[in-house]
mmCIF file with all atom_site columns, C-alpha atoms and ligand atoms in Angstrom:
data_model
loop_
_atom_site.group_PDB
_atom_site.id
_atom_site.type_symbol
_atom_site.label_atom_id
_atom_site.label_alt_id
_atom_site.label_comp_id
_atom_site.label_asym_id
_atom_site.label_entity_id
_atom_site.label_seq_id
_atom_site.pdbx_PDB_ins_code
_atom_site.Cartn_x
_atom_site.Cartn_y
_atom_site.Cartn_z
_atom_site.occupancy
_atom_site.B_iso_or_equiv
_atom_site.pdbx_formal_charge
_atom_site.auth_seq_id
_atom_site.auth_comp_id
_atom_site.auth_asym_id
_atom_site.auth_atom_id
_atom_site.pdbx_PDB_model_num
ATOM   1   C  CA  . MET A 1 1   ? 32.105 -44.916 34.790 1.00 89.00 ? 13  MET A CA  1
ATOM   2   C  CA  . ILE A 1 2   ? 35.513 -45.131 36.425 1.00 92.00 ? 14  ILE A CA  1
ATOM   3   C  CA  . ASN A 1 3   ? 38.146 -45.045 33.707 1.00 91.00 ? 15  ASN A CA  1
ATOM   4   C  CA  . ARG A 1 4   ? 41.575 -45.220 35.295 1.00 95.00 ? 16  ARG A CA  1
ATOM   5   C  CA  . ILE A 1 5   ? 43.811 -44.009 38.097 1.00 96.00 ? 17  ILE A CA  1
ATOM   6   C  CA  . ASP A 1 6   ? 44.031 -40.253 37.641 1.00 97.00 ? 18  ASP A CA  1
ATOM   7   C  CA  . HIS A 1 7   ? 46.581 -39.578 40.356 1.00 97.00 ? 19  HIS A CA  1
ATOM   8   C  CA  . ILE A 1 8   ? 47.902 -40.657 43.717 1.00 98.00 ? 20  ILE A CA  1
ATOM   9   C  CA  . GLY A 1 9   ? 47.950 -38.000 46.416 1.00 98.00 ? 21  GLY A CA  1
ATOM   10  C  CA  . ILE A 1 10  ? 50.982 -37.891 48.713 1.00 98.00 ? 22  ILE A CA  1
ATOM   11  C  CA  . ALA A 1 11  ? 51.061 -35.733 51.831 1.00 98.00 ? 23  ALA A CA  1
ATOM   12  C  CA  . VAL A 1 12  ? 54.432 -34.040 52.312 1.00 98.00 ? 24  VAL A CA  1
ATOM   13  C  CA  . LYS A 1 13  ? 55.766 -31.488 54.760 1.00 98.00 ? 25  LYS A CA  1
ATOM   14  C  CA  . SER A 1 14  ? 57.310 -29.395 51.991 1.00 97.00 ? 26  SER A CA  1
ATOM   15  C  CA  . ILE A 1 15  ? 56.859 -29.613 48.222 1.00 97.00 ? 27  ILE A CA  1
ATOM   16  C  CA  . ASP A 1 16  ? 60.109 -27.668 47.744 1.00 95.00 ? 28  ASP A CA  1
ATOM   17  C  CA  . GLU A 1 17  ? 61.996 -30.359 49.627 1.00 95.00 ? 29  GLU A CA  1
ATOM   18  C  CA  . MET A 1 18  ? 60.607 -32.967 47.208 1.00 95.00 ? 30  MET A CA  1
ATOM   19  C  CA  . ILE A 1 19  ? 62.139 -31.380 44.098 1.00 93.00 ? 31  ILE A CA  1
ATOM   20  C  CA  . ASP A 1 20  ? 65.487 -33.088 44.594 1.00 93.00 ? 32  ASP A CA  1
ATOM   21  C  CA  . LEU A 1 21  ? 63.905 -36.555 44.943 1.00 96.00 ? 33  LEU A CA  1
ATOM   22  C  CA  . TYR A 1 22  ? 61.376 -36.350 42.120 1.00 97.00 ? 34  TYR A CA  1
ATOM   23  C  CA  . GLU A 1 23  ? 63.359 -34.316 39.613 1.00 96.00 ? 35  GLU A CA  1
ATOM   24  C  CA  . ASN A 1 24  ? 67.042 -34.989 40.235 1.00 96.00 ? 36  ASN A CA  1
ATOM   25  C  CA  . THR A 1 25  ? 66.828 -38.544 41.553 1.00 97.00 ? 37  THR A CA  1
ATOM   26  C  CA  . LEU A 1 26  ? 63.773 -39.958 39.764 1.00 97.00 ? 38  LEU A CA  1
ATOM   27  C  CA  . GLY A 1 27  ? 64.031 -37.808 36.622 1.00 97.00 ? 39  GLY A CA  1
ATOM   28  C  CA  . LEU A 1 28  ? 60.394 -36.657 36.672 1.00 98.00 ? 40  LEU A CA  1
ATOM   29  C  CA  . LYS A 1 29  ? 59.162 -33.109 36.230 1.00 97.00 ? 41  LYS A CA  1
ATOM   30  C  CA  . ILE A 1 30  ? 57.036 -31.211 38.750 1.00 95.00 ? 42  ILE A CA  1
ATOM   31  C  CA  . LYS A 1 31  ? 54.361 -29.060 37.096 1.00 90.00 ? 43  LYS A CA  1
ATOM   32  C  CA  . GLY A 1 32  ? 53.532 -25.633 38.526 1.00 84.00 ? 44  GLY A CA  1
ATOM   33  C  CA  . SER A 1 33  ? 52.011 -25.644 41.972 1.00 92.00 ? 45  SER A CA  1
ATOM   34  C  CA  . GLU A 1 34  ? 48.649 -24.256 43.035 1.00 95.00 ? 46  GLU A CA  1
ATOM   35  C  CA  . VAL A 1 35  ? 47.308 -23.120 46.399 1.00 96.00 ? 47  VAL A CA  1
ATOM   36  C  CA  . ILE A 1 36  ? 43.688 -24.079 47.056 1.00 94.00 ? 48  ILE A CA  1
ATOM   37  C  CA  . GLU A 1 37  ? 42.676 -21.724 49.843 1.00 92.00 ? 49  GLU A CA  1
ATOM   38  C  CA  . GLU A 1 38  ? 39.458 -23.378 50.971 1.00 89.00 ? 50  GLU A CA  1
ATOM   39  C  CA  . GLN A 1 39  ? 41.227 -26.696 51.395 1.00 91.00 ? 51  GLN A CA  1
ATOM   40  C  CA  . LYS A 1 40  ? 44.271 -25.058 53.018 1.00 96.00 ? 52  LYS A CA  1
ATOM   41  C  CA  . VAL A 1 41  ? 46.552 -26.962 50.742 1.00 96.00 ? 53  VAL A CA  1
ATOM   42  C  CA  . LYS A 1 42  ? 49.262 -26.391 48.159 1.00 97.00 ? 54  LYS A CA  1
ATOM   43  C  CA  . THR A 1 43  ? 49.438 -29.003 45.424 1.00 97.00 ? 55  THR A CA  1
ATOM   44  C  CA  . ALA A 1 44  ? 51.893 -29.849 42.680 1.00 97.00 ? 56  ALA A CA  1
ATOM   45  C  CA  . PHE A 1 45  ? 51.433 -32.500 40.031 1.00 97.00 ? 57  PHE A CA  1
ATOM   46  C  CA  . ILE A 1 46  ? 54.092 -34.788 38.606 1.00 97.00 ? 58  ILE A CA  1
ATOM   47  C  CA  . PRO A 1 47  ? 53.053 -36.533 35.383 1.00 96.00 ? 59  PRO A CA  1
ATOM   48  C  CA  . VAL A 1 48  ? 53.989 -40.222 35.237 1.00 96.00 ? 60  VAL A CA  1
ATOM   49  C  CA  . GLY A 1 49  ? 52.820 -41.734 31.955 1.00 94.00 ? 61  GLY A CA  1
ATOM   50  C  CA  . ASP A 1 50  ? 49.018 -41.560 31.855 1.00 91.00 ? 62  ASP A CA  1
ATOM   51  C  CA  . SER A 1 51  ? 48.740 -40.886 35.586 1.00 95.00 ? 63  SER A CA  1
ATOM   52  C  CA  . GLU A 1 52  ? 50.164 -38.345 37.960 1.00 97.00 ? 64  GLU A CA  1
ATOM   53  C  CA  . ILE A 1 53  ? 51.510 -38.005 41.456 1.00 97.00 ? 65  ILE A CA  1
ATOM   54  C  CA  . GLU A 1 54  ? 49.960 -35.150 43.429 1.00 97.00 ? 66  GLU A CA  1
ATOM   55  C  CA  . LEU A 1 55  ? 52.079 -33.686 46.200 1.00 98.00 ? 67  LEU A CA  1
ATOM   56  C  CA  . LEU A 1 56  ? 50.026 -32.052 48.951 1.00 98.00 ? 68  LEU A CA  1
ATOM   57  C  CA  . GLU A 1 57  ? 51.453 -29.601 51.449 1.00 98.00 ? 69  GLU A CA  1
ATOM   58  C  CA  . ALA A 1 58  ? 49.413 -28.005 54.251 1.00 98.00 ? 70  ALA A CA  1
ATOM   59  C  CA  . THR A 1 59  ? 49.174 -24.206 54.205 1.00 97.00 ? 71  THR A CA  1
ATOM   60  C  CA  . SER A 1 60  ? 47.765 -24.086 57.739 1.00 96.00 ? 72  SER A CA  1
ATOM   61  C  CA  . PRO A 1 61  ? 48.124 -26.250 60.878 1.00 95.00 ? 73  PRO A CA  1
ATOM   62  C  CA  . ASP A 1 62  ? 44.380 -27.020 60.806 1.00 95.00 ? 74  ASP A CA  1
ATOM   63  C  CA  . SER A 1 63  ? 44.510 -28.309 57.227 1.00 96.00 ? 75  SER A CA  1
ATOM   64  C  CA  . ALA A 1 64  ? 43.442 -31.934 56.632 1.00 94.00 ? 76  ALA A CA  1
ATOM   65  C  CA  . ILE A 1 65  ? 46.940 -32.583 55.275 1.00 97.00 ? 77  ILE A CA  1
ATOM   66  C  CA  . ALA A 1 66  ? 48.604 -31.243 58.439 1.00 98.00 ? 78  ALA A CA  1
ATOM   67  C  CA  . LYS A 1 67  ? 46.360 -33.482 60.533 1.00 97.00 ? 79  LYS A CA  1
ATOM   68  C  CA  . PHE A 1 68  ? 47.107 -36.463 58.308 1.00 96.00 ? 80  PHE A CA  1
ATOM   69  C  CA  . ILE A 1 69  ? 50.880 -35.981 58.675 1.00 98.00 ? 81  ILE A CA  1
ATOM   70  C  CA  . GLU A 1 70  ? 50.532 -35.462 62.422 1.00 97.00 ? 82  GLU A CA  1
ATOM   71  C  CA  . LYS A 1 71  ? 48.668 -38.748 62.747 1.00 96.00 ? 83  LYS A CA  1
ATOM   72  C  CA  . LYS A 1 72  ? 50.326 -40.967 60.155 1.00 96.00 ? 84  LYS A CA  1
ATOM   73  C  CA  . GLY A 1 73  ? 53.428 -39.168 58.946 1.00 98.00 ? 85  GLY A CA  1
ATOM   74  C  CA  . GLU A 1 74  ? 54.174 -38.269 55.334 1.00 98.00 ? 86  GLU A CA  1
ATOM   75  C  CA  . GLY A 1 75  ? 52.932 -40.714 52.723 1.00 98.00 ? 87  GLY A CA  1
ATOM   76  C  CA  . ILE A 1 76  ? 50.084 -41.756 50.446 1.00 98.00 ? 88  ILE A CA  1
ATOM   77  C  CA  . GLN A 1 77  ? 46.963 -39.840 51.459 1.00 97.00 ? 89  GLN A CA  1
ATOM   78  C  CA  . HIS A 1 78  ? 44.480 -40.623 48.705 1.00 97.00 ? 90  HIS A CA  1
ATOM   79  C  CA  . ILE A 1 79  ? 43.939 -42.372 45.393 1.00 98.00 ? 91  ILE A CA  1
ATOM   80  C  CA  . ALA A 1 80  ? 42.022 -40.565 42.678 1.00 98.00 ? 92  ALA A CA  1
ATOM   81  C  CA  . VAL A 1 81  ? 40.143 -42.288 39.886 1.00 98.00 ? 93  VAL A CA  1
ATOM   82  C  CA  . ARG A 1 82  ? 39.136 -40.521 36.677 1.00 97.00 ? 94  ARG A CA  1
ATOM   83  C  CA  . VAL A 1 83  ? 35.408 -40.517 36.029 1.00 97.00 ? 95  VAL A CA  1
ATOM   84  C  CA  . ASP A 1 84  ? 33.448 -39.132 33.096 1.00 96.00 ? 96  ASP A CA  1
ATOM   85  C  CA  . ASP A 1 85  ? 30.253 -38.092 34.877 1.00 96.00 ? 97  ASP A CA  1
ATOM   86  C  CA  . ILE A 1 86  ? 30.895 -37.240 38.520 1.00 97.00 ? 98  ILE A CA  1
ATOM   87  C  CA  . GLU A 1 87  ? 27.286 -36.246 39.324 1.00 97.00 ? 99  GLU A CA  1
ATOM   88  C  CA  . LYS A 1 88  ? 25.987 -39.540 37.994 1.00 97.00 ? 100 LYS A CA  1
ATOM   89  C  CA  . ILE A 1 89  ? 28.527 -41.582 39.965 1.00 97.00 ? 101 ILE A CA  1
ATOM   90  C  CA  . LEU A 1 90  ? 27.841 -39.629 43.182 1.00 97.00 ? 102 LEU A CA  1
ATOM   91  C  CA  . ALA A 1 91  ? 24.089 -40.178 42.791 1.00 97.00 ? 103 ALA A CA  1
ATOM   92  C  CA  . ASP A 1 92  ? 24.672 -43.845 42.075 1.00 96.00 ? 104 ASP A CA  1
ATOM   93  C  CA  . LEU A 1 93  ? 26.958 -44.331 45.097 1.00 96.00 ? 105 LEU A CA  1
ATOM   94  C  CA  . LYS A 1 94  ? 24.477 -42.536 47.327 1.00 96.00 ? 106 LYS A CA  1
ATOM   95  C  CA  . VAL A 1 95  ? 21.684 -44.884 46.231 1.00 96.00 ? 107 VAL A CA  1
ATOM   96  C  CA  . LYS A 1 96  ? 23.995 -47.810 47.006 1.00 96.00 ? 108 LYS A CA  1
ATOM   97  C  CA  . GLY A 1 97  ? 24.467 -46.505 50.543 1.00 95.00 ? 109 GLY A CA  1
ATOM   98  C  CA  . VAL A 1 98  ? 28.083 -45.424 50.155 1.00 96.00 ? 110 VAL A CA  1
ATOM   99  C  CA  . ARG A 1 99  ? 29.127 -42.739 52.630 1.00 95.00 ? 111 ARG A CA  1
ATOM   100 C  CA  . LEU A 1 100 ? 30.393 -39.660 50.836 1.00 97.00 ? 112 LEU A CA  1
ATOM   101 C  CA  . ILE A 1 101 ? 32.488 -36.785 52.167 1.00 96.00 ? 113 ILE A CA  1
ATOM   102 C  CA  . ASP A 1 102 ? 31.289 -34.637 49.258 1.00 96.00 ? 114 ASP A CA  1
ATOM   103 C  CA  . GLU A 1 103 ? 27.758 -35.131 47.982 1.00 94.00 ? 115 GLU A CA  1
ATOM   104 C  CA  . VAL A 1 104 ? 28.328 -32.423 45.383 1.00 96.00 ? 116 VAL A CA  1
ATOM   105 C  CA  . PRO A 1 105 ? 31.575 -31.971 43.465 1.00 97.00 ? 117 PRO A CA  1
ATOM   106 C  CA  . ARG A 1 106 ? 34.026 -29.324 44.628 1.00 95.00 ? 118 ARG A CA  1
ATOM   107 C  CA  . TYR A 1 107 ? 36.874 -27.528 42.921 1.00 93.00 ? 119 TYR A CA  1
ATOM   108 C  CA  . GLY A 1 108 ? 40.065 -29.534 42.504 1.00 91.00 ? 120 GLY A CA  1
ATOM   109 C  CA  . ALA A 1 109 ? 43.547 -28.516 41.403 1.00 88.00 ? 121 ALA A CA  1
ATOM   110 C  CA  . GLY A 1 110 ? 43.894 -27.768 37.717 1.00 86.00 ? 122 GLY A CA  1
ATOM   111 C  CA  . GLY A 1 111 ? 40.177 -27.056 37.343 1.00 89.00 ? 123 GLY A CA  1
ATOM   112 C  CA  . ALA A 1 112 ? 39.084 -30.647 37.943 1.00 94.00 ? 124 ALA A CA  1
ATOM   113 C  CA  . ARG A 1 113 ? 35.806 -31.393 39.675 1.00 97.00 ? 125 ARG A CA  1
ATOM   114 C  CA  . ILE A 1 114 ? 36.386 -33.741 42.578 1.00 96.00 ? 126 ILE A CA  1
ATOM   115 C  CA  . ALA A 1 115 ? 34.551 -35.505 45.395 1.00 97.00 ? 127 ALA A CA  1
ATOM   116 C  CA  . PHE A 1 116 ? 35.800 -37.765 48.153 1.00 97.00 ? 128 PHE A CA  1
ATOM   117 C  CA  . VAL A 1 117 ? 34.302 -41.071 49.275 1.00 97.00 ? 129 VAL A CA  1
ATOM   118 C  CA  . HIS A 1 118 ? 34.539 -41.681 53.024 1.00 94.00 ? 130 HIS A CA  1
ATOM   119 C  CA  . PRO A 1 119 ? 37.392 -44.048 54.002 1.00 92.00 ? 131 PRO A CA  1
ATOM   120 C  CA  . LYS A 1 120 ? 34.989 -45.891 56.316 1.00 91.00 ? 132 LYS A CA  1
ATOM   121 C  CA  . CYS A 1 121 ? 33.334 -47.272 53.167 1.00 90.00 ? 133 CYS A CA  1
ATOM   122 C  CA  . THR A 1 122 ? 36.550 -48.162 51.362 1.00 93.00 ? 134 THR A CA  1
ATOM   123 C  CA  . HIS A 1 123 ? 38.405 -50.029 54.104 1.00 93.00 ? 135 HIS A CA  1
ATOM   124 C  CA  . GLY A 1 124 ? 40.769 -47.198 54.904 1.00 90.00 ? 136 GLY A CA  1
ATOM   125 C  CA  . VAL A 1 125 ? 41.423 -45.775 51.451 1.00 94.00 ? 137 VAL A CA  1
ATOM   126 C  CA  . LEU A 1 126 ? 40.512 -42.146 50.888 1.00 96.00 ? 138 LEU A CA  1
ATOM   127 C  CA  . LEU A 1 127 ? 39.092 -42.360 47.376 1.00 97.00 ? 139 LEU A CA  1
ATOM   128 C  CA  . GLU A 1 128 ? 38.780 -39.263 45.194 1.00 97.00 ? 140 GLU A CA  1
ATOM   129 C  CA  . LEU A 1 129 ? 36.544 -39.145 42.156 1.00 98.00 ? 141 LEU A CA  1
ATOM   130 C  CA  . CYS A 1 130 ? 37.987 -36.763 39.616 1.00 97.00 ? 142 CYS A CA  1
ATOM   131 C  CA  . GLN A 1 131 ? 36.458 -35.393 36.433 1.00 97.00 ? 143 GLN A CA  1
ATOM   132 C  CA  . ARG A 1 132 ? 38.508 -33.377 33.981 1.00 94.00 ? 144 ARG A CA  1
ATOM   133 C  CA  . ASP A 1 133 ? 36.702 -31.883 31.012 1.00 85.00 ? 145 ASP A CA  1
HETATM 134 ZN ZN1 . LIG B 2 .   ? 43.837 -35.516 44.559 1.00 69.40 ? 208 LIG B ZN1 1
#
């Protein structure tokens, strides 16, 4: 079951350069950042009520985030929904013919288990399924 929006992922050139906007201007607080080597990305989460904003910075020019920024500029890159049984939802989507980027969950920031649905199936939205236990 999909429960709610977990977070919105925003591709940025530099997380450090976002501190002034999110903390000083908007009054939010950036949680500690994490580098996820296999995805060549550095992430930082900003809690906003029950949801969060995830800032994503490329750690390598061949990172998906670097390519995204090159093509579209900085901005919203994905929307993540919180699910309670990611394996079950992935199996269900597969049966329904939904194209998946990840057929098995992978590691996500903060120890979440995540999987992406292909934007071709969601009319341009990169959708992340996210389970936090
Ligand atoms: Zn995410």
